[in-house]
PDB file of C-alpha atoms in Angstrom:
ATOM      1  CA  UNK H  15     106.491 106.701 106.604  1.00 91.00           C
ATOM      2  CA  UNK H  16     104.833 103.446 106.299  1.00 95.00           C
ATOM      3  CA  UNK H  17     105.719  99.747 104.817  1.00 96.00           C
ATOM      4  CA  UNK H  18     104.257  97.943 101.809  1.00 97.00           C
ATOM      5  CA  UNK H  19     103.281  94.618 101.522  1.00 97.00           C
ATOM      6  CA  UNK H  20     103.048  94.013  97.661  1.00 97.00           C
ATOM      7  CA  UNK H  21     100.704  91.268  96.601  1.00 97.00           C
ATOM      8  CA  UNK H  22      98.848  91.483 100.270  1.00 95.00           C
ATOM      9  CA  UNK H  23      95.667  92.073  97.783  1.00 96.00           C
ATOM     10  CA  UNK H  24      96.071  88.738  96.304  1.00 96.00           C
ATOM     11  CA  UNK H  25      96.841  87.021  99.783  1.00 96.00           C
ATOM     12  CA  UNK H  26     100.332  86.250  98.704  1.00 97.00           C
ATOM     13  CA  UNK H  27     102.713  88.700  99.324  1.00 96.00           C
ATOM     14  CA  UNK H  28     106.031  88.852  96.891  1.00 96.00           C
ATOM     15  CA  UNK H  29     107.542  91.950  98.872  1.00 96.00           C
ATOM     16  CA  UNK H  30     108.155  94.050 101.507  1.00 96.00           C
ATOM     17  CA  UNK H  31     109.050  97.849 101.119  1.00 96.00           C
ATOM     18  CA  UNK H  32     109.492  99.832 103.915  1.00 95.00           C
ATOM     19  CA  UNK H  33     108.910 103.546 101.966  1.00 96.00           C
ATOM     20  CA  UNK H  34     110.115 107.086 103.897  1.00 96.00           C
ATOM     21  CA  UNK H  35     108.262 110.288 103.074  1.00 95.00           C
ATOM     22  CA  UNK H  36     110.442 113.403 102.919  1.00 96.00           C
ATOM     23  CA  UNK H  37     109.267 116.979 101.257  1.00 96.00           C
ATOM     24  CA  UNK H  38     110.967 119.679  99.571  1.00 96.00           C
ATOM     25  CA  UNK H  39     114.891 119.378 100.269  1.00 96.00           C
ATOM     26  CA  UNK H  40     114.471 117.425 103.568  1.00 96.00           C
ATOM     27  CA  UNK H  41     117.394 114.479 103.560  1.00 96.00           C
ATOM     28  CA  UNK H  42     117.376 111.361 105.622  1.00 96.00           C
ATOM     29  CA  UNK H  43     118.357 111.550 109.456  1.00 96.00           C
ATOM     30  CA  UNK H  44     121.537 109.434 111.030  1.00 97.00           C
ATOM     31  CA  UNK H  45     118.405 106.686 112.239  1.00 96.00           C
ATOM     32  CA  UNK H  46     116.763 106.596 108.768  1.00 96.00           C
ATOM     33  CA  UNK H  47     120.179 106.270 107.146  1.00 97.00           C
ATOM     34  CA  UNK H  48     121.128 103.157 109.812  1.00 97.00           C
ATOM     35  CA  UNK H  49     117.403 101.197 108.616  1.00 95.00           C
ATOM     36  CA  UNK H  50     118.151 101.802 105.044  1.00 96.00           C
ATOM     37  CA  UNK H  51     121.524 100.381 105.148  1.00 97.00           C
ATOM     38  CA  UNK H  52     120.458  97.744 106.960  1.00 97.00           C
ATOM     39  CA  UNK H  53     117.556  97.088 105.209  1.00 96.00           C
ATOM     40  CA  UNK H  54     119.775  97.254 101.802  1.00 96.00           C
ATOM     41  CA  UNK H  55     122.543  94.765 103.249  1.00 97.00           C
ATOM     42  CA  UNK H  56     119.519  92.221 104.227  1.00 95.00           C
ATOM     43  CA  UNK H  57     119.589  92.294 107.744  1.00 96.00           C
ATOM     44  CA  UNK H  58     116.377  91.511 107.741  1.00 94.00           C
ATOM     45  CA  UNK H  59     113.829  88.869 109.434  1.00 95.00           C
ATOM     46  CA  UNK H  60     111.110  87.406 110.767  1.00 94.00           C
ATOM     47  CA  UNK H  61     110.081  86.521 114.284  1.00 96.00           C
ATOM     48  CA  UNK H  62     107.204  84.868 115.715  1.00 96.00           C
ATOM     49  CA  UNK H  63     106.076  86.153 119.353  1.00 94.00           C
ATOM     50  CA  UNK H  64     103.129  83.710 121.001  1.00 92.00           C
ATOM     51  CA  UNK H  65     101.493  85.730 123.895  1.00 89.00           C
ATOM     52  CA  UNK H  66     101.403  83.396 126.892  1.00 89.00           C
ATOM     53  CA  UNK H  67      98.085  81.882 127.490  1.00 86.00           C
ATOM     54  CA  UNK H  68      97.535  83.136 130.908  1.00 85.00           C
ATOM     55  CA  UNK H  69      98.210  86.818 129.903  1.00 82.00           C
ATOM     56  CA  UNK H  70      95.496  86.108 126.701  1.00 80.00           C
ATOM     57  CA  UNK H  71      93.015  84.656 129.137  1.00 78.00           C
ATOM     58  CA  UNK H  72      93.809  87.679 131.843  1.00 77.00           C
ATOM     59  CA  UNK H  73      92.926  90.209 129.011  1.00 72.00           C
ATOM     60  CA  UNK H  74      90.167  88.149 128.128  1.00 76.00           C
ATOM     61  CA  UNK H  75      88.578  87.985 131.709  1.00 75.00           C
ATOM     62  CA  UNK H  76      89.423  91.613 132.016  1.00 78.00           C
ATOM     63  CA  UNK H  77      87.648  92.664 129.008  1.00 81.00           C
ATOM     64  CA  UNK H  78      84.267  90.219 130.097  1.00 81.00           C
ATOM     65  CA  UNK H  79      84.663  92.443 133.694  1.00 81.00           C
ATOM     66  CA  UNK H  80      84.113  95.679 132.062  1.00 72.00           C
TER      67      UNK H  80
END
């Protein structure tokens, strides 16, 4: 499985497809079934998550220390 991000080549990306690899007969489970319905009736977004600064400058100090 894996997603797509058409146009990400040309630095502007037009779409998003989120593509599921099955072989042979194999059919989609109750889970994969849920994501493409609800990829297929848009419930879909985006969300921004800023790590706080003293966590980034913990990791930082940690990663100076070894």
């Amino acid at each position: 499985d894996f997603i797509v991000f058409k146009g990400a080549d040309e630095k502007k990306i037009d779409e998003v497809v989120f593509v599921e690899v099955k072989s042979g007969k194999s059919k989609l489970s109750s889970s994969e079934k849920s994501l493409k319905e609800t990829i297929e009736n848009k419930n879909v977004r985006w969300e921004e998550y800023r790590i706080p600064k003293d966590v980034t400058k913990s990791m930082e100090k940690d990663l100076k220390d070894s």
